[in-house]
Short mmCIF file of C-alpha atoms in Angstrom, two decimals:
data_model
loop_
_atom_site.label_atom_id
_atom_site.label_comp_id
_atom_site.label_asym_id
_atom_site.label_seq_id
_atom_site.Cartn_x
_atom_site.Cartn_y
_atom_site.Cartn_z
CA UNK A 1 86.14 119.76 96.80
CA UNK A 2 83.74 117.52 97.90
CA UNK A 3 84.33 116.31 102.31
CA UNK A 4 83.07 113.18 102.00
CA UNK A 5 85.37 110.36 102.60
CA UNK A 6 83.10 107.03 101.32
CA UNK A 7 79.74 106.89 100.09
CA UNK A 8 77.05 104.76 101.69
CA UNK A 9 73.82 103.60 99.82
CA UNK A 10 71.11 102.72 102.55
CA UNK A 11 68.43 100.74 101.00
CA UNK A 12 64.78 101.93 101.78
CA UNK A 13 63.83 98.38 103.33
CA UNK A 14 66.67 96.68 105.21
CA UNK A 15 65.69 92.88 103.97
CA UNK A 16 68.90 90.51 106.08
CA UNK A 17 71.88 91.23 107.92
CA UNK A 18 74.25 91.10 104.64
CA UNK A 19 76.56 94.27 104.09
CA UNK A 20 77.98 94.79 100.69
CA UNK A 21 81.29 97.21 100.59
CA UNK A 22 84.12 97.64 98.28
CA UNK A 23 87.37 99.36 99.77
CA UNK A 24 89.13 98.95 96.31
CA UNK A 25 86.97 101.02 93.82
CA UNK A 26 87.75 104.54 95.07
CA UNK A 27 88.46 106.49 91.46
CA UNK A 28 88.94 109.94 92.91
CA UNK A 29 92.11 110.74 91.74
CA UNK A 30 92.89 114.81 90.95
CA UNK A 31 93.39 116.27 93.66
CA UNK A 32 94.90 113.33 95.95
CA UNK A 33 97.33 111.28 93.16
CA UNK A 34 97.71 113.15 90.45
CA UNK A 35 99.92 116.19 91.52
CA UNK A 36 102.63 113.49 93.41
CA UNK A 37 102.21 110.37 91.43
CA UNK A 38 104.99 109.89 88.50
CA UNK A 39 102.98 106.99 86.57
CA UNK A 40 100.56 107.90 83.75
CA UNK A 41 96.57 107.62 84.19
CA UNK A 42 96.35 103.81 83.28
CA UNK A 43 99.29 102.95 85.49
CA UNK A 44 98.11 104.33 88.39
CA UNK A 45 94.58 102.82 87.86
CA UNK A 46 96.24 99.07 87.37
CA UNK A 47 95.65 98.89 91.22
CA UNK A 48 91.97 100.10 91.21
CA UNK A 49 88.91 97.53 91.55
CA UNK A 50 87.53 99.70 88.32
CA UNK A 51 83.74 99.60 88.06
CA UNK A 52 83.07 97.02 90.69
CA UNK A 53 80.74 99.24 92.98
CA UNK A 54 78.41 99.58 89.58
CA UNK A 55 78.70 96.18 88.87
CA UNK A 56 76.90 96.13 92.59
CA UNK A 57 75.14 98.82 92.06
CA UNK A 58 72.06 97.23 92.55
CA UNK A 59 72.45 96.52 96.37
CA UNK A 60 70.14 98.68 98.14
CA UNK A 61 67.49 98.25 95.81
CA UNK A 62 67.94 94.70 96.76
CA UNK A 63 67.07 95.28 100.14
CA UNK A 64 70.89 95.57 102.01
CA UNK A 65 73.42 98.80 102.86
CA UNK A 66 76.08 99.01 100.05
CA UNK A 67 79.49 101.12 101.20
CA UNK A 68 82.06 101.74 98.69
CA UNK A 69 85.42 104.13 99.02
CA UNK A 70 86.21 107.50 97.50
CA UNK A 71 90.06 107.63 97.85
CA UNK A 72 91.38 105.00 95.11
CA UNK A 73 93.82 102.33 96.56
CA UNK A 74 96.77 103.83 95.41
CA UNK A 75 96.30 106.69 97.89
CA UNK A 76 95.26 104.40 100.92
CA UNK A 77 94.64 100.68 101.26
CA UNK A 78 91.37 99.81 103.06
CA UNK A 79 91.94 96.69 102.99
CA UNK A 80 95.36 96.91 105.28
CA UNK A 81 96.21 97.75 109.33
CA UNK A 82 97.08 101.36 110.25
CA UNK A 83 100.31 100.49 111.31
CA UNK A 84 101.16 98.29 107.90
CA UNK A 85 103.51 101.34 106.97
CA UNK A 86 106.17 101.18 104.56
CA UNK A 87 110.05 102.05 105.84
CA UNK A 88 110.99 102.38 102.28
CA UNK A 89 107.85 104.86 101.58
CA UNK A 90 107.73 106.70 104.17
CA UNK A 91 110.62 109.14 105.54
CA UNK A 92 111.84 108.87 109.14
CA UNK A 93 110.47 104.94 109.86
CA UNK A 94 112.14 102.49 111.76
CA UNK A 95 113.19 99.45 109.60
CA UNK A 96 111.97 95.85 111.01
CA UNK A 97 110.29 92.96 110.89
CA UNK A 98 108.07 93.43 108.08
CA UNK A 99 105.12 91.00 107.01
CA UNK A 100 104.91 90.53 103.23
CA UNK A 101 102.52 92.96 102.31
CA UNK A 102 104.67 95.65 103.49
CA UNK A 103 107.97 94.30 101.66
CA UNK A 104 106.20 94.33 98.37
CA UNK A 105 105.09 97.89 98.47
CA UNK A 106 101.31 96.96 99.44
CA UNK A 107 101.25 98.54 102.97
CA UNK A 108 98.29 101.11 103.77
CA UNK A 109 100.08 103.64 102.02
CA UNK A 110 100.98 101.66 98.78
CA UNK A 111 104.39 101.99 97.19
CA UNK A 112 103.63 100.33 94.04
CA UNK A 113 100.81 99.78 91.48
CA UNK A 114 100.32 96.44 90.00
CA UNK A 115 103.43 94.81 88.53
CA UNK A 116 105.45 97.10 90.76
CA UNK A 117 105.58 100.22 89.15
CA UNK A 118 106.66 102.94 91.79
CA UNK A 119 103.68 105.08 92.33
CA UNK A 120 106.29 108.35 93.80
CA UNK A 121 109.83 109.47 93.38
CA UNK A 122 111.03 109.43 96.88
CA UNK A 123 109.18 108.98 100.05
CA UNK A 124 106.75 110.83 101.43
CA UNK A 125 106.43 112.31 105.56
CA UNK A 126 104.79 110.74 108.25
CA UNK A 127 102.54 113.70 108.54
CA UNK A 128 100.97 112.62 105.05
CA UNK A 129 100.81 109.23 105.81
CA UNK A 130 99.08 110.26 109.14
CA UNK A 131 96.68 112.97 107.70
CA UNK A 132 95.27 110.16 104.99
CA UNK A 133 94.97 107.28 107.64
CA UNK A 134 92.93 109.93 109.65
CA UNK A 135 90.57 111.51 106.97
CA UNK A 136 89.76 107.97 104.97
CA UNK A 137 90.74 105.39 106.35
CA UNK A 138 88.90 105.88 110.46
CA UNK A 139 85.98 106.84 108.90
CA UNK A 140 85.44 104.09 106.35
CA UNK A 141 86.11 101.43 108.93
CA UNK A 142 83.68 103.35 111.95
CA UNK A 143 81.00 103.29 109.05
CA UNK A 144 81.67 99.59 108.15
CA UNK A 145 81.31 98.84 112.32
CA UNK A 146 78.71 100.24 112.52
CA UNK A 147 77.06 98.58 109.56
CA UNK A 148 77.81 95.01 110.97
CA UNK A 149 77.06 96.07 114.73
CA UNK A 150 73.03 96.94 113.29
CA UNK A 151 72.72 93.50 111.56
CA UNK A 152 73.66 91.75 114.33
CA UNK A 153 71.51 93.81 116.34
CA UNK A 154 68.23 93.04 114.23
CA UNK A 155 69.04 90.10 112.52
CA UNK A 156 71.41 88.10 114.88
CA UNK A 157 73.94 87.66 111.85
CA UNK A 158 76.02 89.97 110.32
CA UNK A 159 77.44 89.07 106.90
CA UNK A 160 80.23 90.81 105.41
CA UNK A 161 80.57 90.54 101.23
CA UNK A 162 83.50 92.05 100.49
CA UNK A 163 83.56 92.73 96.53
CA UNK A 164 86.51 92.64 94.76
CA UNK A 165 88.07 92.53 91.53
CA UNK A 166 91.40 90.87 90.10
CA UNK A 167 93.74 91.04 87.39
CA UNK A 168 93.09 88.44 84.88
CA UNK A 169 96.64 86.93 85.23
CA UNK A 170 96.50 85.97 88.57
CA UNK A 171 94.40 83.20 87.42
CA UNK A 172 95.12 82.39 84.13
CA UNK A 173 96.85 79.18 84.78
CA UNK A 174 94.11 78.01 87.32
CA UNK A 175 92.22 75.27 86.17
CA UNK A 176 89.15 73.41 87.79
CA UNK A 177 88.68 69.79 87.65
CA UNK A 178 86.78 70.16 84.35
CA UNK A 179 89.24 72.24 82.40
CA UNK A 180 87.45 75.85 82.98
CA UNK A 181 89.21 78.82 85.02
CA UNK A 182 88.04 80.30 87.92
CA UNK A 183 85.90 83.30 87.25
CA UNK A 184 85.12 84.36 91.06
CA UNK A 185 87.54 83.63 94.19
CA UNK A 186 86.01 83.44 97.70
CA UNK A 187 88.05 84.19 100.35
CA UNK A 188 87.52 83.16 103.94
CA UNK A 189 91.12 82.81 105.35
CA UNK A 190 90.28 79.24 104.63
CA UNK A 191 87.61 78.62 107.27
CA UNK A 192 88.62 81.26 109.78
CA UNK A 193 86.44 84.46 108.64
CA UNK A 194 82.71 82.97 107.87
CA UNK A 195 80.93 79.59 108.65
CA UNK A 196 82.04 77.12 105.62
CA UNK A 197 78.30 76.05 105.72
CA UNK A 198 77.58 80.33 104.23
CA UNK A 199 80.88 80.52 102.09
CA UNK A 200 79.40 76.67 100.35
CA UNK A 201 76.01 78.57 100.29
CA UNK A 202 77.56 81.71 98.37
CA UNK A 203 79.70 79.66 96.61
CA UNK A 204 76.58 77.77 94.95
CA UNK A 205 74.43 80.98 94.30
CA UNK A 206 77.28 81.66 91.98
CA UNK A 207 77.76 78.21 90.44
CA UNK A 208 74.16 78.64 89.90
CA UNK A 209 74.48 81.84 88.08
CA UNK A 210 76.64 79.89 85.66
CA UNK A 211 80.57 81.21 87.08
CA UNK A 212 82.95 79.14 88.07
CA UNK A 213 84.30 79.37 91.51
CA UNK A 214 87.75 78.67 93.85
CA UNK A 215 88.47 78.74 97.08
CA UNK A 216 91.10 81.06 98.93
CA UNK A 217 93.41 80.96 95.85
CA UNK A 218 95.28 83.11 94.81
CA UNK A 219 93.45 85.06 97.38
CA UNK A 220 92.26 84.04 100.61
CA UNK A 221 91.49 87.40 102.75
CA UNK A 222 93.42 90.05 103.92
CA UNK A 223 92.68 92.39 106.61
CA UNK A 224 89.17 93.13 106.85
CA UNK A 225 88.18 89.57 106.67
CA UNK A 226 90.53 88.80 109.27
CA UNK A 227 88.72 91.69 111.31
CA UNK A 228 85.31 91.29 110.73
CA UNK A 229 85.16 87.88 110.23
CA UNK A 230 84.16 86.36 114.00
CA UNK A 231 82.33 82.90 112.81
CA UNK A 232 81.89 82.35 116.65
CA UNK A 233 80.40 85.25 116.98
CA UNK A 234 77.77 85.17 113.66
CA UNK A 235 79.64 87.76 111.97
CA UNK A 236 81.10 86.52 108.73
CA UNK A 237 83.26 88.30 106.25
CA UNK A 238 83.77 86.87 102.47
CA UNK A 239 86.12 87.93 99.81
CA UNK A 240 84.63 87.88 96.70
CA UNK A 241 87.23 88.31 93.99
CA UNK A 242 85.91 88.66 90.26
CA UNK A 243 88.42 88.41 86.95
CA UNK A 244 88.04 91.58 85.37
CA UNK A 245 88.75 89.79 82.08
CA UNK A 246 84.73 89.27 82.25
CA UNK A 247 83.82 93.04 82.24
CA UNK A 248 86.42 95.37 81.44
CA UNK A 249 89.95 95.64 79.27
CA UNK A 250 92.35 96.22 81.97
CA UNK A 251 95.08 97.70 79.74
CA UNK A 252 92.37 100.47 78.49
CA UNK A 253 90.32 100.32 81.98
CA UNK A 254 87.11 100.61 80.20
CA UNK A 255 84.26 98.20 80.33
CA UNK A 256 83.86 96.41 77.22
CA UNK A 257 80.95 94.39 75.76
CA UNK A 258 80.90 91.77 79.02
CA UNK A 259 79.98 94.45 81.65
CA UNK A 260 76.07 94.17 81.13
CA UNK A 261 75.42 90.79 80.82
CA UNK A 262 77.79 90.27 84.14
CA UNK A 263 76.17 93.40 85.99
CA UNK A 264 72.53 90.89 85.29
CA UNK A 265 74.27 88.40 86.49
CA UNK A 266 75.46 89.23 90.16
CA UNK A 267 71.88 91.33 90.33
CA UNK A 268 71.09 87.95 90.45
CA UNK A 269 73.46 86.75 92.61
CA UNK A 270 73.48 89.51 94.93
CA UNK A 271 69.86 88.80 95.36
CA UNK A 272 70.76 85.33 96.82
CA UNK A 273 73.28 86.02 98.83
CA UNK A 274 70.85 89.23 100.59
CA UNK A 275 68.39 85.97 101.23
CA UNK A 276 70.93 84.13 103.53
CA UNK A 277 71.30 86.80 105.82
CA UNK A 278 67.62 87.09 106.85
CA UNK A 279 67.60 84.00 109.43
CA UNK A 280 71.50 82.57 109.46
CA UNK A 281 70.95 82.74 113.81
CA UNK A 282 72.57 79.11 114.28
CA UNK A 283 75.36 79.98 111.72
CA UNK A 284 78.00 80.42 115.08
CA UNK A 285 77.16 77.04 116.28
CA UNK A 286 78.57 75.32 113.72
#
């Protein structure tokens, strides 16, 4: 069994301070899910950002660091607080005050899959919870630190894109003003995580690509924007959320005939966004 715990793809030249990561497309899945889980391979995949670190595979060849996760998000949230633990998942918590994340079953160690299918039968011990915080989740986020700290250190900006994907159904009622649905949400904890002059920059290096784009719904950020993002400090973190209606059939989680021509696409956009981290220095006065 392989040790690693993420994978990190260093390009040859460093070209800006832009990081690319993607905490959500972790497909490892024998030995850590499959001998607890009750669901069936598809259900415990609904969860699972499928594909998107190939989608972005082209990262370091573009010139910026590209960190994805191993463990899929059914085993371990990266994208939630160590101490976002689920009473009703794990044996032995105190009940309280819980945010909404954690009453839905979405805590680090995830209750449910998408549409809130129970991913166990019963709970599991702290000692589990504790052994996968400590052998995925420290590491990924030390890696990710360190990633930001050396762009700030060279380039005086760090920039954080966060890749994502989504069901299609969380945006299938959205409309923009002229009819078409969103294809790509930015998130930015609306205004708090990255300087809204970047997030209108990325937002038009996709517009220009020819995808529609929202703003912070149905998704605005959760916590590793809120944690890297430090606008005062030049250190941005954006969301990027893509409907995975464009590349893949979710029900199946296969790509169909839309991956390639969208893979070209975001080389292209990926490319753009690399360029605004190479001199973004008077990005924190804003």
């Amino acid at each position: 069994m392989s040790e690693a715990t993420f994978v990190l793809e260093m390009p040859r030249i460093r070209r800006s301070g832009v990081v690319f990561a993607s905490p959500h497309s972790g497909d490892r899945y024998d030995d850590l899910l499959f001998p607890k889980t009750i669901l069936e391979t598809p259900q415990i995949r609904s969860s699972e950002d499928a594909f998107v670190h190939q989608l972005f595979d082209c990262v370091p060849e573009l010139g910026a660091p590209f960190l994805r996760a191993i463990a899929p998000r059914a085993y371990l949230d990266l994208n939630r607080a160590t101490d976002e633990l689920d009473p009703a998942l794990i044996a032995g918590l105190p009940k309280r005050g819980q945010n909404p994340r954690i009453a839905s079953g979405l805590g680090v160690i995830p209750r449910v899959v998408a549409g809130g299918r129970a991913i166990y039968r019963g709970k599991l011990s702290m000692e589990e919870a504790r052994k996968r915080i400590h052998r995925y989740w420290h590491p990924y986020h030390a890696q990710l630190r360190r990633l930001m700290e050396a762009a700030s250190r060279e380039y005086g900006v760090a920039i954080l894109i966060d890749c994502h994907s989504m069901p299609h159904e969380a945006v299938s009622e959205t409309r923009l003003a002229n009819g078409k649905k969103p294809d790509i949400v930015l998130g930015d904890r609306f205004g708090a995580s990255a300087s809204g002059h970047l997030v209108d920059q990325i937002e038009a290096a996709f517009v220009r690509a020819g995808l529609t784009v929202v703003r912070n719904a149905p998704f605005a950020g959760a916590y590793i924007t809120q944690t890297y993002g430090r606008p005062s400090r030049n250190q941005h973190a954006i969301q990027i959320e893509i409907d995975r209606a464009l590349y893949m059939n979710e029900a199946k989680v296969e790509p169909h005939e839309g991956f390639a021509p969208l893979q070209a696409v975001l080389r292209t956009v990926a490319s753009d966004l690399i360029e605004l981290g190479r001199d973004c220095s008077d990005l924190a006065a804003e």
